[in-house]
mmCIF file of C-alpha atoms in Angstrom:
data_model
loop_
_atom_site.group_PDB
_atom_site.id
_atom_site.type_symbol
_atom_site.label_atom_id
_atom_site.label_comp_id
_atom_site.label_asym_id
_atom_site.label_seq_id
_atom_site.Cartn_x
_atom_site.Cartn_y
_atom_site.Cartn_z
ATOM 1 C CA UNK A 223 9.984 23.206 -21.779
ATOM 2 C CA UNK A 224 10.965 20.731 -19.114
ATOM 3 C CA UNK A 225 7.667 19.248 -17.269
ATOM 4 C CA UNK A 226 5.986 16.340 -16.323
ATOM 5 C CA UNK A 227 3.667 14.995 -18.646
ATOM 6 C CA UNK A 228 0.503 12.733 -17.322
ATOM 7 C CA UNK A 229 -1.747 10.781 -19.818
ATOM 8 C CA UNK A 230 -4.466 10.633 -19.794
ATOM 9 C CA UNK A 231 -5.716 13.915 -18.240
ATOM 10 C CA UNK A 232 -9.425 11.489 -17.980
ATOM 11 C CA UNK A 233 -9.422 8.106 -17.740
ATOM 12 C CA UNK A 234 -12.960 5.989 -17.172
ATOM 13 C CA UNK A 235 -12.832 2.513 -16.013
ATOM 14 C CA UNK A 236 -15.280 -0.189 -14.706
ATOM 15 C CA UNK A 237 -15.584 -1.485 -11.400
ATOM 16 C CA UNK A 238 -13.178 -4.388 -11.164
ATOM 17 C CA UNK A 239 -11.388 -3.626 -14.402
ATOM 18 C CA UNK A 240 -7.487 -3.081 -14.150
ATOM 19 C CA UNK A 241 -6.389 0.720 -15.472
ATOM 20 C CA UNK A 242 -2.977 1.832 -15.669
ATOM 21 C CA UNK A 243 -2.239 5.681 -15.467
ATOM 22 C CA UNK A 244 0.976 6.866 -16.996
ATOM 23 C CA UNK A 245 3.981 9.808 -16.104
ATOM 24 C CA UNK A 246 6.797 10.660 -18.138
ATOM 25 C CA UNK A 247 9.274 13.180 -17.320
ATOM 26 C CA UNK A 248 11.883 15.558 -19.322
ATOM 27 C CA UNK A 249 13.695 16.922 -16.024
ATOM 28 C CA UNK A 250 15.727 14.132 -15.718
ATOM 29 C CA UNK A 251 15.177 13.840 -11.637
ATOM 30 C CA UNK A 252 15.791 10.380 -10.146
ATOM 31 C CA UNK A 253 13.118 10.701 -7.684
ATOM 32 C CA UNK A 254 9.052 10.051 -8.860
ATOM 33 C CA UNK A 255 6.025 10.084 -6.708
ATOM 34 C CA UNK A 256 2.296 9.415 -6.938
ATOM 35 C CA UNK A 257 -0.457 11.019 -4.822
ATOM 36 C CA UNK A 258 -4.050 10.761 -4.928
ATOM 37 C CA UNK A 259 -6.224 13.253 -4.264
ATOM 38 C CA UNK A 260 -9.614 13.218 -3.506
ATOM 39 C CA UNK A 261 -12.203 16.114 -3.714
ATOM 40 C CA UNK A 262 -11.718 19.035 -1.184
ATOM 41 C CA UNK A 263 -8.755 16.969 0.203
ATOM 42 C CA UNK A 264 -4.892 17.253 0.165
ATOM 43 C CA UNK A 265 -2.970 15.301 -1.812
ATOM 44 C CA UNK A 266 -1.852 11.685 0.075
ATOM 45 C CA UNK A 267 1.714 10.298 -0.682
ATOM 46 C CA UNK A 268 0.815 6.158 -2.307
ATOM 47 C CA UNK A 269 4.376 5.396 -3.254
ATOM 48 C CA UNK A 270 7.362 6.676 -4.458
ATOM 49 C CA UNK A 271 10.915 5.726 -6.362
ATOM 50 C CA UNK A 272 13.984 6.733 -5.346
ATOM 51 C CA UNK A 273 15.968 5.855 -8.486
ATOM 52 C CA UNK A 274 14.992 2.307 -8.597
ATOM 53 C CA UNK A 275 14.349 1.636 -5.141
ATOM 54 C CA UNK A 276 10.667 1.604 -4.367
ATOM 55 C CA UNK A 277 9.226 3.330 -1.039
ATOM 56 C CA UNK A 278 5.277 2.093 -0.285
ATOM 57 C CA UNK A 279 3.445 3.969 2.263
ATOM 58 C CA UNK A 280 2.213 2.166 5.141
ATOM 59 C CA UNK A 281 -1.648 2.864 4.268
ATOM 60 C CA UNK A 282 -1.445 2.521 0.692
ATOM 61 C CA UNK A 283 -3.846 -0.095 0.002
ATOM 62 C CA UNK A 284 -2.329 -3.495 -1.872
ATOM 63 C CA UNK A 285 -4.777 -2.908 -4.834
ATOM 64 C CA UNK A 286 -2.389 -0.052 -6.063
ATOM 65 C CA UNK A 287 1.163 -1.163 -7.505
ATOM 66 C CA UNK A 288 3.734 0.802 -9.526
ATOM 67 C CA UNK A 289 6.477 -0.043 -12.019
ATOM 68 C CA UNK A 290 9.168 2.577 -13.047
ATOM 69 C CA UNK A 291 10.793 0.615 -16.241
ATOM 70 C CA UNK A 292 13.400 3.837 -16.583
ATOM 71 C CA UNK A 293 14.226 7.104 -15.004
ATOM 72 C CA UNK A 294 11.665 9.046 -17.651
ATOM 73 C CA UNK A 295 8.275 6.862 -17.085
ATOM 74 C CA UNK A 296 6.646 5.972 -13.932
ATOM 75 C CA UNK A 297 3.271 3.705 -14.071
ATOM 76 C CA UNK A 298 0.685 3.411 -11.606
ATOM 77 C CA UNK A 299 -1.763 0.165 -11.841
ATOM 78 C CA UNK A 300 -4.781 -0.104 -9.652
ATOM 79 C CA UNK A 301 -5.646 -3.918 -10.254
ATOM 80 C CA UNK A 302 -9.557 -3.908 -9.053
ATOM 81 C CA UNK A 303 -10.591 -0.517 -8.922
ATOM 82 C CA UNK A 304 -13.622 0.203 -6.290
ATOM 83 C CA UNK A 305 -15.582 2.868 -6.180
ATOM 84 C CA UNK A 306 -13.470 4.755 -3.645
ATOM 85 C CA UNK A 307 -10.385 4.935 -6.055
ATOM 86 C CA UNK A 308 -11.984 7.748 -8.164
ATOM 87 C CA UNK A 309 -10.178 10.543 -7.575
ATOM 88 C CA UNK A 310 -7.468 12.551 -8.984
ATOM 89 C CA UNK A 311 -4.060 10.855 -9.267
ATOM 90 C CA UNK A 312 -0.902 13.139 -9.551
ATOM 91 C CA UNK A 313 2.388 12.568 -10.433
ATOM 92 C CA UNK A 314 5.405 14.503 -8.821
ATOM 93 C CA UNK A 315 9.367 14.571 -9.465
ATOM 94 C CA UNK A 316 12.294 15.726 -7.747
ATOM 95 C CA UNK A 317 15.997 15.926 -7.892
ATOM 96 C CA UNK A 318 16.966 14.142 -4.511
ATOM 97 C CA UNK A 319 20.347 13.608 -3.280
ATOM 98 C CA UNK A 320 20.599 10.942 -1.207
ATOM 99 C CA UNK A 321 19.667 11.272 2.326
ATOM 100 C CA UNK A 322 19.065 14.904 2.192
ATOM 101 C CA UNK A 323 15.080 15.455 1.555
ATOM 102 C CA UNK A 324 13.506 18.517 1.237
ATOM 103 C CA UNK A 325 14.000 18.878 -2.382
ATOM 104 C CA UNK A 326 10.926 20.655 -4.223
ATOM 105 C CA UNK A 327 8.393 18.199 -5.895
ATOM 106 C CA UNK A 328 7.327 19.227 -9.343
ATOM 107 C CA UNK A 329 3.635 18.023 -10.177
ATOM 108 C CA UNK A 330 2.018 16.913 -13.616
ATOM 109 C CA UNK A 331 -1.514 18.005 -14.648
ATOM 110 C CA UNK A 332 -3.089 14.655 -13.096
ATOM 111 C CA UNK A 333 -5.532 12.238 -14.334
ATOM 112 C CA UNK A 334 -9.036 12.186 -13.148
ATOM 113 C CA UNK A 335 -9.906 8.561 -12.804
ATOM 114 C CA UNK A 336 -13.802 8.157 -12.609
ATOM 115 C CA UNK A 337 -14.966 4.351 -11.845
ATOM 116 C CA UNK A 338 -18.200 3.459 -13.318
ATOM 117 C CA UNK B 300 5.540 14.159 13.721
ATOM 118 C CA UNK B 301 5.130 16.684 10.962
ATOM 119 C CA UNK B 302 1.606 18.357 11.018
ATOM 120 C CA UNK B 303 0.307 21.176 8.860
ATOM 121 C CA UNK B 304 -2.281 23.153 9.887
ATOM 122 C CA UNK B 305 -4.463 26.110 7.595
ATOM 123 C CA UNK B 306 -7.412 27.039 9.415
ATOM 124 C CA UNK B 307 -8.965 29.111 6.902
ATOM 125 C CA UNK B 308 -10.987 26.663 4.581
ATOM 126 C CA UNK B 309 -12.538 29.162 2.116
ATOM 127 C CA UNK B 310 -11.534 32.927 1.678
ATOM 128 C CA UNK B 311 -13.840 35.219 -0.508
ATOM 129 C CA UNK B 312 -12.205 38.844 -1.453
ATOM 130 C CA UNK B 313 -13.300 41.314 -3.980
ATOM 131 C CA UNK B 314 -10.554 41.651 -6.774
ATOM 132 C CA UNK B 315 -8.001 44.282 -5.659
ATOM 133 C CA UNK B 316 -8.144 43.357 -2.045
ATOM 134 C CA UNK B 317 -5.336 41.805 -0.052
ATOM 135 C CA UNK B 318 -5.813 38.366 1.005
ATOM 136 C CA UNK B 319 -3.504 36.519 3.533
ATOM 137 C CA UNK B 320 -3.031 32.708 4.235
ATOM 138 C CA UNK B 321 -2.069 31.225 7.564
ATOM 139 C CA UNK B 322 0.124 28.293 7.623
ATOM 140 C CA UNK B 323 1.168 26.752 11.072
ATOM 141 C CA UNK B 324 3.538 23.620 11.182
ATOM 142 C CA UNK B 325 4.551 21.638 14.187
ATOM 143 C CA UNK B 326 7.955 19.863 13.948
ATOM 144 C CA UNK B 327 10.743 17.738 15.893
ATOM 145 C CA UNK B 328 13.269 18.798 13.268
ATOM 146 C CA UNK B 329 15.630 21.729 13.541
ATOM 147 C CA UNK B 330 16.375 21.411 9.875
ATOM 148 C CA UNK B 331 12.942 21.626 7.595
ATOM 149 C CA UNK B 332 11.437 22.531 4.498
ATOM 150 C CA UNK B 333 8.481 24.693 4.014
ATOM 151 C CA UNK B 334 6.530 25.045 0.595
ATOM 152 C CA UNK B 335 3.553 26.481 -0.899
ATOM 153 C CA UNK B 336 1.870 25.072 -3.791
ATOM 154 C CA UNK B 337 -1.166 26.633 -5.945
ATOM 155 C CA UNK B 338 -3.705 24.351 -7.283
ATOM 156 C CA UNK B 339 -6.147 25.601 -9.787
ATOM 157 C CA UNK B 340 -9.265 24.317 -11.290
ATOM 158 C CA UNK B 341 -7.431 22.501 -14.119
ATOM 159 C CA UNK B 342 -5.778 20.400 -11.055
ATOM 160 C CA UNK B 343 -2.200 20.618 -11.450
ATOM 161 C CA UNK B 344 -0.101 21.530 -8.392
ATOM 162 C CA UNK B 345 1.962 24.726 -9.357
ATOM 163 C CA UNK B 346 5.070 25.028 -7.151
ATOM 164 C CA UNK B 347 5.192 28.584 -5.843
ATOM 165 C CA UNK B 348 8.110 28.857 -2.926
ATOM 166 C CA UNK B 349 10.767 26.445 -0.695
ATOM 167 C CA UNK B 350 12.129 27.968 2.245
ATOM 168 C CA UNK B 351 14.601 25.961 4.671
ATOM 169 C CA UNK B 352 14.334 26.485 8.282
ATOM 170 C CA UNK B 353 17.472 28.416 8.362
ATOM 171 C CA UNK B 354 16.654 31.267 5.942
ATOM 172 C CA UNK B 355 13.930 33.526 7.990
ATOM 173 C CA UNK B 356 14.264 36.228 5.380
ATOM 174 C CA UNK B 357 10.974 36.993 4.089
ATOM 175 C CA UNK B 358 10.399 37.093 0.459
ATOM 176 C CA UNK B 359 8.503 38.742 -2.274
ATOM 177 C CA UNK B 360 7.655 37.718 -5.774
ATOM 178 C CA UNK B 361 5.664 40.271 -7.852
ATOM 179 C CA UNK B 362 2.158 40.331 -6.207
ATOM 180 C CA UNK B 363 3.234 37.185 -3.349
ATOM 181 C CA UNK B 364 4.686 37.701 -0.669
ATOM 182 C CA UNK B 365 5.637 35.620 2.519
ATOM 183 C CA UNK B 366 6.151 35.640 5.892
ATOM 184 C CA UNK B 367 8.289 33.140 7.831
ATOM 185 C CA UNK B 368 8.446 33.226 11.664
ATOM 186 C CA UNK B 369 10.211 30.392 13.516
ATOM 187 C CA UNK B 370 9.251 31.721 17.012
ATOM 188 C CA UNK B 371 5.440 31.248 16.064
ATOM 189 C CA UNK B 372 6.101 28.138 13.744
ATOM 190 C CA UNK B 373 4.132 30.268 10.824
ATOM 191 C CA UNK B 374 4.756 30.722 7.102
ATOM 192 C CA UNK B 375 2.228 32.880 5.948
ATOM 193 C CA UNK B 376 1.312 33.965 2.263
ATOM 194 C CA UNK B 377 -0.299 37.445 1.182
ATOM 195 C CA UNK B 378 -1.492 38.005 -2.172
ATOM 196 C CA UNK B 379 -1.492 41.484 -2.876
ATOM 197 C CA UNK B 380 -4.274 43.273 -5.244
ATOM 198 C CA UNK B 381 -5.666 39.935 -6.030
ATOM 199 C CA UNK B 382 -6.731 39.194 -9.340
ATOM 200 C CA UNK B 383 -9.280 36.557 -10.776
ATOM 201 C CA UNK B 384 -6.633 34.565 -11.694
ATOM 202 C CA UNK B 385 -5.490 33.733 -8.327
ATOM 203 C CA UNK B 386 -8.619 31.738 -7.467
ATOM 204 C CA UNK B 387 -7.330 28.426 -6.623
ATOM 205 C CA UNK B 388 -6.867 26.268 -3.926
ATOM 206 C CA UNK B 389 -3.114 27.034 -1.955
ATOM 207 C CA UNK B 390 -1.666 24.242 0.127
ATOM 208 C CA UNK B 391 0.974 24.694 2.936
ATOM 209 C CA UNK B 392 3.363 21.691 3.295
ATOM 210 C CA UNK B 393 6.162 20.728 5.403
ATOM 211 C CA UNK B 394 9.547 18.272 4.941
ATOM 212 C CA UNK B 395 11.871 17.508 7.582
ATOM 213 C CA UNK B 396 15.547 17.185 6.553
ATOM 214 C CA UNK B 397 16.292 13.782 5.195
ATOM 215 C CA UNK B 398 12.639 13.299 4.396
ATOM 216 C CA UNK B 399 11.305 12.985 0.473
ATOM 217 C CA UNK B 400 7.396 12.996 1.991
ATOM 218 C CA UNK B 401 5.658 16.234 1.610
ATOM 219 C CA UNK B 402 2.921 16.897 4.887
ATOM 220 C CA UNK B 403 0.291 18.882 3.304
ATOM 221 C CA UNK B 404 -1.887 21.227 5.211
ATOM 222 C CA UNK B 405 -5.715 21.169 3.879
ATOM 223 C CA UNK B 406 -5.624 24.065 1.549
ATOM 224 C CA UNK B 407 -7.186 27.447 1.299
ATOM 225 C CA UNK B 408 -9.512 27.536 -1.030
ATOM 226 C CA UNK B 409 -9.433 31.176 -2.763
ATOM 227 C CA UNK B 410 -12.230 32.837 -4.282
ATOM 228 C CA UNK B 411 -11.398 36.314 -5.800
ATOM 229 C CA UNK B 412 -14.661 37.770 -7.092
ATOM 230 C CA UNK B 413 -14.483 40.267 -10.093
#
C-alpha cells in the first residue's frame, strides 16, 4: 500500500543535542510538509517543499531545518532541542499542481519527540 | 485571513448515539476547500473528506455524513450510531485556492462510552 512512513515513532533526545526525524513516502507526491503538534493542540505547519522548493513558515524557529534529498525522503533537523520542542512531529504529502492548492494532505503516523 | 472554529472541545456520547461536530469557517476567497481529519490515540491524522466551495452536496459514507452550508459558513460532521472505535480527535480544516496551507480548527475530542 502506498503510504507515508515516519521513523522512529518515538525519539528521545537530550537538551541541546541535535536530532533528525525522517519521513519517506511511496505515494510519489511532489509536496511534503512538516508539522509540529503539541498536546491538545492542532498541528502547526513548520515548512513544506514544493518539489525542491523550500517554503518556510514565518514563525518557524531557526532551530528547525529541513532537507529533501529526493522525491521520496524528507528530514527534519532540530539543531539544539529545547524542552519546549517536545511534541509530535507529523509529516504529510500531497500531489500538488503549481498554483492550485487545496489538495488533500496525507499524513504519516508521526514521531513523538521527548527532550530530557 | 482563514479561520476555522470548532467550538465544542470535548463531547462524550454513549455507544450507538449520534454525534454532530460543528465547524464554522471564515475566508475571503470564493474558491476554497474544506477537510475533516480523524486523529485516534495512535496519533496519525486520517483523512476523511475533502469538499470544494462549489460543491454543496451533502455526503454520506457509511456511518459518517457531512452537511456543507455556504450560507452559514459551516461544514458539520455527523457520526451515526457511534462506536468505541470512533473515539478520537476530529479536526476540521480549510485551504484557500492557490494555497497549500491548511488552517486547522482546535479539534473536537469525541469520547464514545461503551
